[in-house]
Coordinates of C-alpha atoms in Angstrom, one line a residue:
M1 CA -48.4 -55.3 58.7
T2 CA -50.7 -54.8 61.8
R3 CA -52.8 -57.8 61.1
V4 CA -55.9 -58.3 63.3
A5 CA -56.8 -62.0 63.9
I6 CA -60.5 -62.7 63.3
R7 CA -62.0 -64.4 66.3
R8 CA -65.6 -63.2 66.1
A9 CA -67.7 -62.4 63.1
L10 CA -71.1 -60.8 62.6
I11 CA -72.9 -61.9 59.5
S12 CA -76.2 -60.3 58.2
V13 CA -76.8 -60.5 54.5
Y14 CA -79.7 -60.3 52.1
D15 CA -77.8 -61.9 49.2
K16 CA -76.8 -65.4 50.6
S17 CA -74.6 -66.3 47.7
G18 CA -71.5 -68.2 49.0
L19 CA -72.8 -67.9 52.6
A20 CA -72.6 -71.6 53.4
D21 CA -68.9 -71.9 52.3
L22 CA -68.0 -68.7 54.1
A23 CA -69.6 -69.8 57.3
G24 CA -68.1 -73.3 57.1
G25 CA -64.6 -71.8 56.5
L26 CA -64.9 -69.4 59.4
H27 CA -66.1 -72.1 61.8
A28 CA -63.3 -74.5 60.7
A29 CA -60.9 -71.7 61.6
G30 CA -62.4 -71.3 65.1
V31 CA -64.3 -68.1 64.4
E32 CA -67.4 -67.5 66.5
I33 CA -70.3 -66.5 64.2
V34 CA -73.2 -64.2 65.3
S35 CA -76.0 -63.8 62.8
T36 CA -79.5 -62.5 62.2
G37 CA -82.9 -63.9 61.1
S38 CA -82.8 -65.7 57.8
T39 CA -79.0 -65.4 57.6
A40 CA -78.7 -67.3 60.9
A41 CA -81.2 -69.9 59.6
A42 CA -79.1 -70.4 56.4
V43 CA -75.9 -70.8 58.4
S44 CA -77.5 -73.3 60.7
A45 CA -79.0 -75.2 57.8
A46 CA -75.4 -75.5 56.5
G47 CA -74.5 -77.3 59.7
V48 CA -72.5 -74.5 61.1
P49 CA -72.9 -73.4 64.7
V50 CA -74.3 -69.9 65.0
T51 CA -75.3 -67.5 67.8
Q52 CA -78.6 -65.7 67.1
V53 CA -78.3 -61.9 67.5
E54 CA -81.3 -62.0 69.9
K55 CA -79.2 -63.9 72.4
L56 CA -76.7 -61.1 72.2
T57 CA -79.1 -58.2 72.6
G58 CA -81.7 -59.8 74.9
F59 CA -84.4 -58.5 72.6
P60 CA -86.3 -60.5 69.9
E61 CA -86.3 -59.3 66.3
C62 CA -89.3 -57.0 66.0
L63 CA -91.5 -54.9 63.7
G64 CA -91.4 -57.4 61.0
G65 CA -87.6 -57.5 60.9
R66 CA -87.2 -53.7 60.8
V67 CA -85.3 -53.8 64.1
K68 CA -82.7 -56.6 64.6
T69 CA -79.2 -55.1 65.1
L70 CA -79.9 -51.5 66.2
H71 CA -78.7 -52.2 69.7
P72 CA -75.6 -51.3 71.8
A73 CA -74.6 -54.9 72.2
V74 CA -74.1 -55.0 68.4
H75 CA -72.7 -51.5 67.7
A76 CA -70.5 -51.4 70.7
G77 CA -68.8 -54.5 69.4
L78 CA -68.3 -52.9 66.0
L79 CA -67.3 -49.4 67.1
A80 CA -65.1 -50.0 70.2
D81 CA -61.6 -48.5 69.7
L82 CA -59.5 -51.1 71.3
A83 CA -56.5 -48.8 71.4
Q84 CA -58.3 -46.8 74.1
P85 CA -58.2 -48.5 77.6
A86 CA -61.5 -46.8 78.5
H87 CA -63.3 -48.5 75.6
R88 CA -61.8 -51.9 76.5
A89 CA -62.9 -51.4 80.1
Q90 CA -66.5 -50.4 79.1
L91 CA -66.7 -53.5 76.9
D92 CA -65.6 -55.7 79.8
D93 CA -68.1 -54.0 82.1
L94 CA -70.9 -54.5 79.6
G95 CA -69.9 -58.0 78.8
I96 CA -69.7 -57.3 75.1
P97 CA -66.9 -59.0 73.2
P98 CA -65.6 -57.1 70.1
F99 CA -66.1 -58.1 66.5
Q100 CA -63.2 -58.3 64.1
L101 CA -65.3 -59.0 61.0
L102 CA -68.6 -57.8 59.7
V103 CA -70.2 -59.4 56.6
S104 CA -73.2 -57.5 55.4
N105 CA -75.0 -56.7 52.1
L106 CA -78.0 -54.6 51.8
Y107 CA -81.7 -54.9 50.9
P108 CA -82.1 -54.7 47.1
F109 CA -83.6 -51.2 46.9
E110 CA -82.1 -50.4 43.5
A111 CA -83.5 -53.7 42.1
A112 CA -86.9 -53.0 43.5
V113 CA -87.1 -49.6 41.8
A114 CA -85.6 -50.9 38.5
G115 CA -88.1 -53.8 38.5
G116 CA -91.1 -51.4 38.8
A117 CA -92.1 -52.5 42.3
P118 CA -94.9 -50.4 43.9
P119 CA -93.7 -47.4 45.9
E120 CA -94.6 -49.1 49.2
E121 CA -92.4 -52.1 48.3
C122 CA -89.6 -49.8 47.3
V123 CA -89.8 -48.0 50.7
E124 CA -89.8 -51.3 52.5
Q125 CA -86.6 -52.3 50.7
I126 CA -84.7 -49.3 52.2
D127 CA -82.2 -50.9 54.5
I128 CA -81.6 -49.3 57.8
G129 CA -79.7 -51.7 60.1
G130 CA -77.4 -52.9 57.3
P131 CA -75.9 -49.4 56.4
A132 CA -75.6 -48.6 60.0
M133 CA -73.5 -51.6 60.7
V134 CA -71.5 -51.2 57.6
R135 CA -70.7 -47.6 58.3
A136 CA -69.8 -48.4 61.9
A137 CA -67.4 -51.2 61.0
A138 CA -65.8 -49.1 58.2
K139 CA -65.2 -46.2 60.7
N140 CA -63.6 -48.6 63.1
H141 CA -61.4 -50.2 60.4
Q142 CA -58.4 -50.0 62.7
H143 CA -59.9 -53.1 64.4
V144 CA -62.7 -54.4 62.2
T145 CA -62.8 -55.6 58.6
V146 CA -66.1 -55.0 56.7
I147 CA -67.1 -57.1 53.8
T148 CA -70.0 -56.0 51.5
D149 CA -69.8 -58.3 48.5
P150 CA -69.9 -62.1 48.2
L151 CA -67.0 -61.8 45.7
M152 CA -64.8 -60.9 48.6
Y153 CA -65.5 -64.1 50.6
G154 CA -62.5 -66.0 49.2
A155 CA -60.2 -63.2 50.4
V156 CA -61.8 -63.5 53.8
L157 CA -61.0 -67.2 54.2
E158 CA -57.5 -66.7 53.0
A159 CA -57.0 -63.9 55.5
V160 CA -58.4 -66.0 58.4
A161 CA -55.9 -68.7 57.6
G162 CA -53.1 -66.1 57.4
G163 CA -53.7 -64.3 60.7
G164 CA -56.2 -61.7 59.6
F165 CA -56.2 -58.7 57.3
T166 CA -53.5 -56.0 57.4
L167 CA -54.4 -52.4 58.2
E168 CA -54.0 -51.4 54.5
Q169 CA -56.4 -54.1 53.5
R170 CA -58.9 -53.1 56.1
R171 CA -58.7 -49.5 54.9
R172 CA -59.5 -50.6 51.3
F173 CA -62.4 -52.7 52.5
A174 CA -63.7 -49.7 54.4
A175 CA -63.4 -47.5 51.4
R176 CA -65.4 -50.0 49.4
A177 CA -68.0 -50.1 52.1
Y178 CA -68.5 -46.4 52.1
A179 CA -68.7 -46.4 48.3
R180 CA -71.5 -49.0 48.6
T181 CA -73.5 -47.0 51.2
A182 CA -72.9 -43.8 49.3
A183 CA -74.3 -45.4 46.1
Y184 CA -77.2 -46.8 48.1
D185 CA -78.1 -43.5 49.7
C186 CA -77.7 -41.7 46.4
A187 CA -80.2 -44.1 44.8
V188 CA -82.7 -43.6 47.6
A189 CA -82.4 -39.8 47.6
S190 CA -82.7 -39.7 43.8
W191 CA -85.8 -41.9 43.8
F192 CA -87.4 -39.8 46.5
A193 CA -86.7 -36.6 44.7
S194 CA -87.7 -37.8 41.2
A195 CA -90.5 -40.3 41.8
Y196 CA -91.8 -40.8 45.4
A197 CA -91.7 -37.2 46.8
P198 CA -91.0 -34.8 43.9
D199 CA -91.3 -31.1 44.6
E200 CA -93.6 -28.9 42.5
T201 CA -91.0 -28.2 39.8
A202 CA -90.2 -31.9 39.5
R203 CA -93.9 -32.7 39.2
E204 CA -94.3 -30.2 36.4
T205 CA -91.1 -30.7 34.4
G206 CA -89.6 -34.1 35.4
W207 CA -86.4 -32.5 36.7
P208 CA -85.9 -33.4 40.4
D209 CA -84.3 -31.0 42.9
V210 CA -81.7 -33.6 43.7
T211 CA -80.0 -36.2 41.5
G212 CA -76.7 -38.0 41.7
A213 CA -74.7 -41.0 40.9
V214 CA -71.6 -42.8 42.1
W215 CA -68.9 -43.5 39.5
T216 CA -66.4 -46.3 39.8
R217 CA -63.0 -46.3 38.2
R218 CA -62.9 -48.9 35.4
D219 CA -59.4 -48.1 34.0
V220 CA -56.6 -45.6 34.1
L221 CA -55.7 -44.5 30.6
R222 CA -52.3 -43.7 29.3
Y223 CA -53.2 -40.0 28.8
G224 CA -56.1 -37.8 28.0
E225 CA -57.0 -36.0 24.8
N226 CA -53.4 -34.9 24.6
P227 CA -50.3 -36.6 26.0
H228 CA -49.9 -33.9 28.7
Q229 CA -53.3 -34.6 30.1
R230 CA -54.1 -37.4 32.6
A231 CA -57.3 -39.5 32.1
A232 CA -59.3 -42.4 33.5
L233 CA -62.5 -44.2 32.6
Y234 CA -65.2 -44.4 35.2
Q235 CA -68.4 -46.5 35.1
R236 CA -71.7 -45.5 36.7
G237 CA -72.4 -47.6 39.8
D238 CA -70.5 -49.0 42.8
A239 CA -69.3 -52.3 41.3
V240 CA -65.8 -52.0 42.7
T241 CA -65.2 -55.8 42.5
G242 CA -65.8 -58.4 39.9
P243 CA -65.4 -58.5 36.1
A244 CA -66.4 -54.9 35.5
A245 CA -63.5 -53.7 37.6
G246 CA -60.8 -56.1 36.5
T247 CA -59.9 -58.5 33.7
G248 CA -62.0 -61.6 34.6
T249 CA -65.0 -62.9 32.8
A250 CA -68.4 -63.2 34.4
A251 CA -69.7 -66.8 34.8
G252 CA -71.9 -67.7 31.8
Q253 CA -70.6 -64.9 29.7
Q254 CA -70.3 -65.6 26.0
P255 CA -66.7 -66.2 25.0
H256 CA -66.5 -63.6 22.2
G257 CA -69.2 -61.1 23.0
I258 CA -71.6 -59.8 25.6
T259 CA -75.4 -60.2 25.6
A260 CA -77.8 -57.6 27.0
G261 CA -78.5 -58.1 30.7
Q262 CA -75.1 -59.5 31.8
Q263 CA -73.4 -56.2 32.4
P264 CA -74.5 -52.5 32.7
H265 CA -75.3 -50.9 29.4
G266 CA -73.0 -48.6 27.5
I267 CA -69.5 -48.9 26.1
T268 CA -67.9 -48.9 29.6
A269 CA -69.5 -52.3 30.0
G270 CA -67.6 -53.5 27.0
R271 CA -64.9 -56.2 27.1
Q272 CA -61.7 -55.7 25.1
L273 CA -60.9 -58.9 23.2
H274 CA -57.7 -57.8 21.5
G275 CA -55.3 -55.0 20.8
K276 CA -53.6 -52.1 22.5
A277 CA -55.2 -50.5 25.5
M278 CA -58.0 -48.2 24.7
S279 CA -57.1 -44.5 24.8
Y280 CA -59.2 -41.5 25.8
N281 CA -59.8 -40.5 22.2
N282 CA -60.6 -44.1 21.3
Y283 CA -63.4 -44.1 23.8
V284 CA -64.7 -40.8 22.6
D285 CA -64.9 -41.9 19.0
A286 CA -66.2 -45.4 20.0
A287 CA -69.1 -43.7 21.8
A288 CA -69.9 -41.6 18.8
A289 CA -69.7 -44.5 16.4
W290 CA -71.8 -46.7 18.7
R291 CA -74.5 -44.0 18.9
A292 CA -74.5 -43.6 15.1
A293 CA -74.7 -47.3 14.3
F294 CA -77.6 -48.0 16.7
D295 CA -79.7 -45.2 15.3
F296 CA -80.7 -47.8 12.7
A297 CA -82.5 -51.1 12.9
Q298 CA -81.1 -52.4 9.6
P299 CA -77.5 -53.7 9.5
C300 CA -75.5 -50.5 9.9
V301 CA -71.8 -49.6 10.1
A302 CA -70.5 -46.2 11.2
I303 CA -66.9 -45.0 10.7
I304 CA -66.0 -42.2 13.0
K305 CA -62.9 -39.9 13.4
H306 CA -62.7 -37.0 15.8
S307 CA -66.3 -37.7 16.8
N308 CA -67.6 -37.0 13.3
P309 CA -68.6 -39.6 10.7
C310 CA -66.4 -40.5 7.7
G311 CA -69.3 -42.6 6.6
I312 CA -72.5 -44.3 7.7
A313 CA -74.4 -46.8 5.8
V314 CA -77.1 -49.5 6.0
G315 CA -77.1 -52.7 3.9
A316 CA -78.4 -56.2 3.4
D317 CA -75.6 -57.3 5.8
L318 CA -72.8 -55.6 7.7
A319 CA -70.2 -56.3 5.0
E320 CA -72.3 -54.4 2.5
A321 CA -73.0 -51.6 5.0
H322 CA -69.2 -51.3 5.6
R323 CA -68.3 -51.1 1.9
K324 CA -70.8 -48.3 1.4
A325 CA -69.8 -46.4 4.5
H326 CA -66.1 -46.7 3.6
A327 CA -66.7 -45.5 0.1
C328 CA -68.1 -42.2 1.4
D329 CA -64.6 -40.9 2.4
P330 CA -61.9 -43.6 2.3
V331 CA -59.2 -41.0 2.9
S332 CA -60.6 -39.9 6.3
A333 CA -61.6 -43.5 7.2
F334 CA -57.9 -44.3 7.6
G335 CA -57.2 -44.6 11.3
G336 CA -60.9 -44.4 12.2
V337 CA -63.2 -46.2 14.6
I338 CA -65.7 -48.6 13.2
A339 CA -69.0 -49.5 15.0
A340 CA -71.4 -52.3 13.8
N341 CA -74.8 -52.8 15.2
G342 CA -74.5 -56.6 14.9
P343 CA -71.9 -59.3 15.4
V344 CA -68.8 -58.9 13.1
T345 CA -68.7 -61.6 10.5
A346 CA -65.7 -63.1 8.7
D347 CA -66.7 -61.3 5.5
L348 CA -66.8 -57.9 7.3
A349 CA -63.5 -58.7 9.1
R350 CA -61.7 -59.5 5.9
Q351 CA -62.8 -56.1 4.4
I352 CA -61.6 -54.2 7.5
A353 CA -58.3 -56.1 7.8
D354 CA -57.0 -54.3 4.7
I355 CA -57.7 -50.8 6.2
F356 CA -55.8 -49.3 9.1
T357 CA -58.4 -49.0 11.9
E358 CA -58.0 -48.0 15.5
V359 CA -61.0 -49.7 17.1
I360 CA -63.9 -52.0 16.1
I361 CA -66.8 -51.9 18.5
A362 CA -69.7 -54.4 18.1
P363 CA -72.0 -56.6 20.1
G364 CA -69.9 -59.6 19.3
F365 CA -67.4 -61.1 17.0
D366 CA -67.8 -64.5 15.2
P367 CA -64.9 -66.9 15.8
D368 CA -63.8 -66.7 12.2
A369 CA -63.8 -62.9 12.3
L370 CA -61.6 -63.0 15.4
D371 CA -59.1 -65.3 13.6
V372 CA -58.8 -62.6 10.9
L373 CA -58.7 -59.5 13.0
T374 CA -56.4 -60.7 15.8
A375 CA -53.7 -61.0 13.2
K376 CA -53.5 -57.2 13.5
K377 CA -51.5 -56.8 16.6
N378 CA -52.6 -53.3 17.6
L379 CA -56.2 -53.4 16.4
R380 CA -58.6 -52.9 19.4
L381 CA -61.7 -55.1 19.4
L382 CA -64.4 -54.1 21.8
A383 CA -67.4 -56.3 22.5
C384 CA -70.3 -54.3 24.1
P385 CA -73.8 -55.3 25.2
P386 CA -76.4 -54.0 22.7
P387 CA -78.4 -51.0 23.8
A388 CA -81.7 -51.7 25.5
V389 CA -84.8 -51.2 23.4
G390 CA -86.1 -47.7 24.1
S391 CA -82.6 -46.4 25.1
G392 CA -82.5 -44.2 22.0
L393 CA -79.8 -46.5 20.4
A394 CA -81.9 -49.1 18.7
G395 CA -83.6 -47.6 15.7
G396 CA -86.8 -45.6 15.8
P397 CA -89.8 -44.2 13.9
G398 CA -89.1 -43.6 10.3
S399 CA -85.7 -45.4 10.4
P400 CA -85.1 -48.0 7.7
G401 CA -86.3 -51.4 8.9
A402 CA -87.8 -50.0 12.1
E403 CA -91.3 -50.5 13.3
S404 CA -93.5 -47.4 13.3
D405 CA -93.9 -47.2 17.1
R406 CA -90.9 -47.0 19.4
A407 CA -91.1 -49.2 22.5
E408 CA -91.3 -47.2 25.6
S409 CA -88.1 -46.9 27.4
D410 CA -87.6 -49.5 30.1
R411 CA -85.9 -46.9 32.2
A412 CA -88.9 -44.6 32.4
G413 CA -92.4 -45.2 33.5
S414 CA -94.8 -45.0 36.4
D415 CA -92.3 -46.3 38.9
R416 CA -90.0 -43.3 38.0
A417 CA -92.8 -40.7 37.8
G418 CA -94.2 -38.2 40.2
E419 CA -97.8 -38.2 41.3
D420 CA -99.0 -36.7 38.0
G421 CA -97.2 -39.3 36.0
V422 CA -94.5 -37.0 34.6
P423 CA -91.4 -39.3 34.2
S424 CA -88.2 -38.1 35.8
A425 CA -86.1 -36.3 33.2
A426 CA -83.0 -37.2 35.1
V427 CA -83.4 -40.9 34.3
G428 CA -81.0 -41.7 31.5
A429 CA -80.1 -38.0 31.1
E430 CA -76.9 -36.8 29.4
W431 CA -74.5 -34.9 31.6
R432 CA -72.0 -32.2 30.4
Q433 CA -69.7 -30.5 32.8
V434 CA -69.5 -26.7 32.7
D435 CA -67.5 -24.5 35.0
G436 CA -69.0 -24.8 38.5
G437 CA -71.6 -27.4 37.6
V438 CA -73.2 -29.7 35.1
L439 CA -75.8 -29.4 32.4
L440 CA -78.4 -32.2 32.1
Q441 CA -80.6 -32.9 29.2
T442 CA -82.8 -35.8 28.0
P443 CA -81.1 -37.7 25.1
D444 CA -81.9 -36.9 21.5
L445 CA -83.6 -40.1 20.6
I446 CA -84.8 -39.2 17.2
D447 CA -88.3 -40.2 18.3
A448 CA -90.2 -36.9 18.0
P449 CA -93.3 -36.9 15.7
G450 CA -91.3 -35.0 13.1
D451 CA -88.7 -37.8 12.9
D452 CA -91.4 -40.0 11.3
T453 CA -91.5 -39.5 7.5
A454 CA -95.3 -39.8 7.7
Q455 CA -95.3 -36.5 9.6
W456 CA -93.1 -34.6 7.2
V457 CA -94.6 -31.6 5.4
L458 CA -93.9 -31.2 1.7
K459 CA -93.0 -27.6 1.1
A460 CA -91.7 -27.6 -2.5
G461 CA -91.3 -29.8 -5.5
P462 CA -92.9 -33.2 -6.3
P463 CA -93.5 -35.8 -3.5
A464 CA -90.6 -38.1 -3.2
S465 CA -90.7 -41.6 -4.5
A466 CA -90.5 -44.5 -2.1
E467 CA -86.8 -44.9 -2.9
V468 CA -86.0 -41.2 -2.5
L469 CA -88.1 -41.0 0.7
A470 CA -86.1 -43.9 2.2
D471 CA -82.9 -42.1 1.4
L472 CA -84.2 -38.9 3.0
A473 CA -85.2 -40.9 6.1
F474 CA -81.7 -42.4 6.2
A475 CA -80.0 -39.0 5.8
W476 CA -82.2 -37.4 8.5
R477 CA -81.3 -40.0 11.0
A478 CA -77.6 -40.1 10.1
C479 CA -77.4 -36.4 10.3
R480 CA -77.9 -36.6 14.0
A481 CA -74.4 -38.1 14.3
V482 CA -72.8 -35.1 12.7
K483 CA -71.5 -32.1 14.7
S484 CA -73.4 -28.9 14.0
N485 CA -73.7 -27.1 11.7
A486 CA -74.3 -30.3 9.8
I487 CA -75.3 -31.1 6.2
L488 CA -75.3 -34.7 5.1
L489 CA -75.7 -36.1 1.6
A490 CA -76.8 -39.6 1.0
S491 CA -77.7 -42.1 -1.7
G492 CA -78.7 -45.7 -1.6
G493 CA -78.7 -45.9 2.2
A494 CA -75.2 -44.5 2.5
T495 CA -73.6 -41.2 3.2
V496 CA -71.8 -39.7 0.1
G497 CA -70.8 -36.3 1.5
V498 CA -70.7 -34.9 5.0
G499 CA -70.2 -31.2 6.0
M500 CA -69.7 -31.1 9.8
G501 CA -68.8 -28.6 12.6
Q502 CA -69.0 -25.4 10.6
V503 CA -69.9 -22.1 12.1
N504 CA -72.3 -21.3 9.2
R505 CA -74.6 -23.5 7.2
V506 CA -73.3 -22.4 3.8
D507 CA -69.8 -23.7 4.6
A508 CA -71.3 -26.9 5.9
A509 CA -73.2 -27.3 2.5
R510 CA -70.1 -26.5 0.5
L511 CA -68.0 -29.0 2.5
A512 CA -70.6 -31.7 2.0
V513 CA -70.9 -31.3 -1.8
T514 CA -67.1 -31.0 -2.2
R515 CA -66.6 -34.3 -0.4
A516 CA -69.4 -35.9 -2.4
G517 CA -68.1 -34.6 -5.8
E518 CA -70.1 -36.1 -8.7
R519 CA -72.0 -38.2 -6.2
A520 CA -73.9 -35.1 -5.1
R521 CA -75.9 -35.2 -8.4
G522 CA -79.1 -37.1 -7.7
A523 CA -78.4 -37.5 -4.0
V524 CA -80.5 -36.3 -1.1
A525 CA -79.5 -33.9 1.7
A526 CA -80.4 -33.5 5.3
S527 CA -79.8 -30.3 7.4
D528 CA -79.8 -30.6 11.2
A529 CA -81.4 -27.1 11.5
Y530 CA -83.2 -24.7 9.2
F531 CA -81.5 -22.6 6.5
P532 CA -81.5 -19.0 7.8
F533 CA -81.0 -17.8 4.2
P534 CA -81.5 -19.6 0.9
D535 CA -77.8 -19.5 0.0
G536 CA -77.0 -22.8 1.8
L537 CA -79.8 -24.6 0.1
Q538 CA -78.7 -23.1 -3.2
V539 CA -75.3 -24.7 -2.8
L540 CA -77.0 -28.1 -2.6
T541 CA -79.3 -27.5 -5.6
D542 CA -76.5 -26.1 -7.7
A543 CA -74.6 -29.4 -7.0
G544 CA -77.6 -31.4 -8.3
V545 CA -79.1 -32.6 -5.0
A546 CA -82.6 -33.9 -5.9
A547 CA -84.4 -33.7 -2.5
I548 CA -83.8 -32.0 0.8
V549 CA -85.1 -32.5 4.3
E550 CA -84.7 -29.8 7.0
P551 CA -86.6 -28.8 10.2
G552 CA -87.9 -25.4 9.0
G553 CA -88.8 -22.7 11.5
S554 CA -86.8 -19.8 10.1
V555 CA -88.5 -16.4 9.7
R556 CA -87.2 -16.6 6.2
D557 CA -88.5 -20.1 5.4
E558 CA -90.3 -18.7 2.4
L559 CA -87.0 -17.8 0.8
A560 CA -85.7 -21.3 1.1
I561 CA -89.0 -22.7 -0.2
A562 CA -88.9 -20.4 -3.2
A563 CA -85.3 -21.4 -4.0
A564 CA -86.3 -25.1 -3.9
E565 CA -89.3 -24.4 -6.1
Q566 CA -87.1 -22.5 -8.6
A567 CA -84.6 -25.4 -8.7
G568 CA -87.4 -28.0 -9.0
V569 CA -86.1 -29.8 -5.9
T570 CA -88.3 -31.7 -3.4
L571 CA -88.2 -30.0 0.1
Y572 CA -89.6 -31.5 3.3
F573 CA -90.0 -29.8 6.7
T574 CA -89.8 -32.0 9.8
G575 CA -90.6 -29.5 12.5
V576 CA -87.9 -30.9 14.7
R577 CA -84.2 -29.9 15.0
H578 CA -81.2 -32.1 15.8
F579 CA -78.3 -29.9 16.9
F580 CA -75.3 -31.9 18.1
H581 CA -72.4 -29.9 19.8

């Protein structure tokens, strides 16, 4: 077991949550406490005896607190390898007793940057002494335990009462400590490269010369895309303890949902309320469904299978949206993943309960809805925090029910920009692994000028009525969720036929009209890219499609325009493309 009894502890923390109870418990167990500045003041205010670090070092805290613990009297007590007689002898000669415990958390640099603090304040929040101590204690884990999170304090008091931590436990705490300092340094380096000290390329393009992130394991999955592949889910950040890494619920969390601000954004922040464990493919489809549902501000439901939509629809409420989405392709919807952009109601739950569904993902579930859905033993229910406004997953210009101007992303701004104000493109970027590296791109937010119907250019046929224009706007936004080459037919705020993932646009058009059947007549169509020849457009007009929206931009645009004119079909160009691979 190799337990090391804790007799002497060094405590230096910015976050003083739980500090009084920790210090009181350590003192009651006979542990000598050495502390710094405001931490020592807080311990003393709790009525616990404490030795100021100045007494240890013989030097006062100086330079406005920048130098407190950077002294041999501190670091020798953390770094001494007590298995070496020479180290023991040197400690005796210097009169430095060793520490068996370091408790330290760091200045809130990440919070300062995220909160838009001025650059000088962000620089001031870069911790120096804290990471130095944490790394020293972690290196010397054979003899010292390092604690970096108040959530670990309960384990500390249990260990003190039980004779100390085992070597295995000290190794795990050391691993967590290095994960914390790695994430901290990564945040500092990324901020310097993207906002504070960008190079010329970063200033011109927004792409920094260095970017990075730390990913923390959230779950080990049964297998990957196929049973012979291994898989795990990782979450961005270094939150190795607490609800995000286990099965607990954060204090104050809503019992049947998650509200924005309680947990990191994204589906990895979700909480599974019921059903079998999520699989790799479940997460892939849930991410696609979540993205599709939150492209709209109106109540929206997206049904996804193999990353492509079986149906997407908006409605007066989510139950109506689901009925319309399911009607698009009820055969393919069997065994699909459903995303709703609002809390699941009892009416919606009763509709879904009659259909075999793998996953339902939503911001929350009404209690009556849970009563209905939890009767399905294997149905996975995932509650996720709604996307932040400006994240690209909360409606946008030209979307039904959305305001005309998109709020600026709260993850980009002057605090993330270089000297010329160009925001860092790496903030919120999408990553895709390729052999030997990764590709980064800014997300496709459907927020370009051409995504607003007011900016569309009428190229053929009569101007669309308000009703037809609304359907075109819906189809254009929904088409983004379809793998390229993509053709999407819509009517009444719902998809009626989807042609996805084809290697030519003609086949995508044929697939869309085949799936739509008679519903193609009078429907509208959206194409994620231009028609290189008129044949794909003619497939749509021959099926009775009444209006089409596409980016334009082909050297043969005039042929597509002529085909639309001949068919008497309304044709709009947006000037923006939405490939999705």
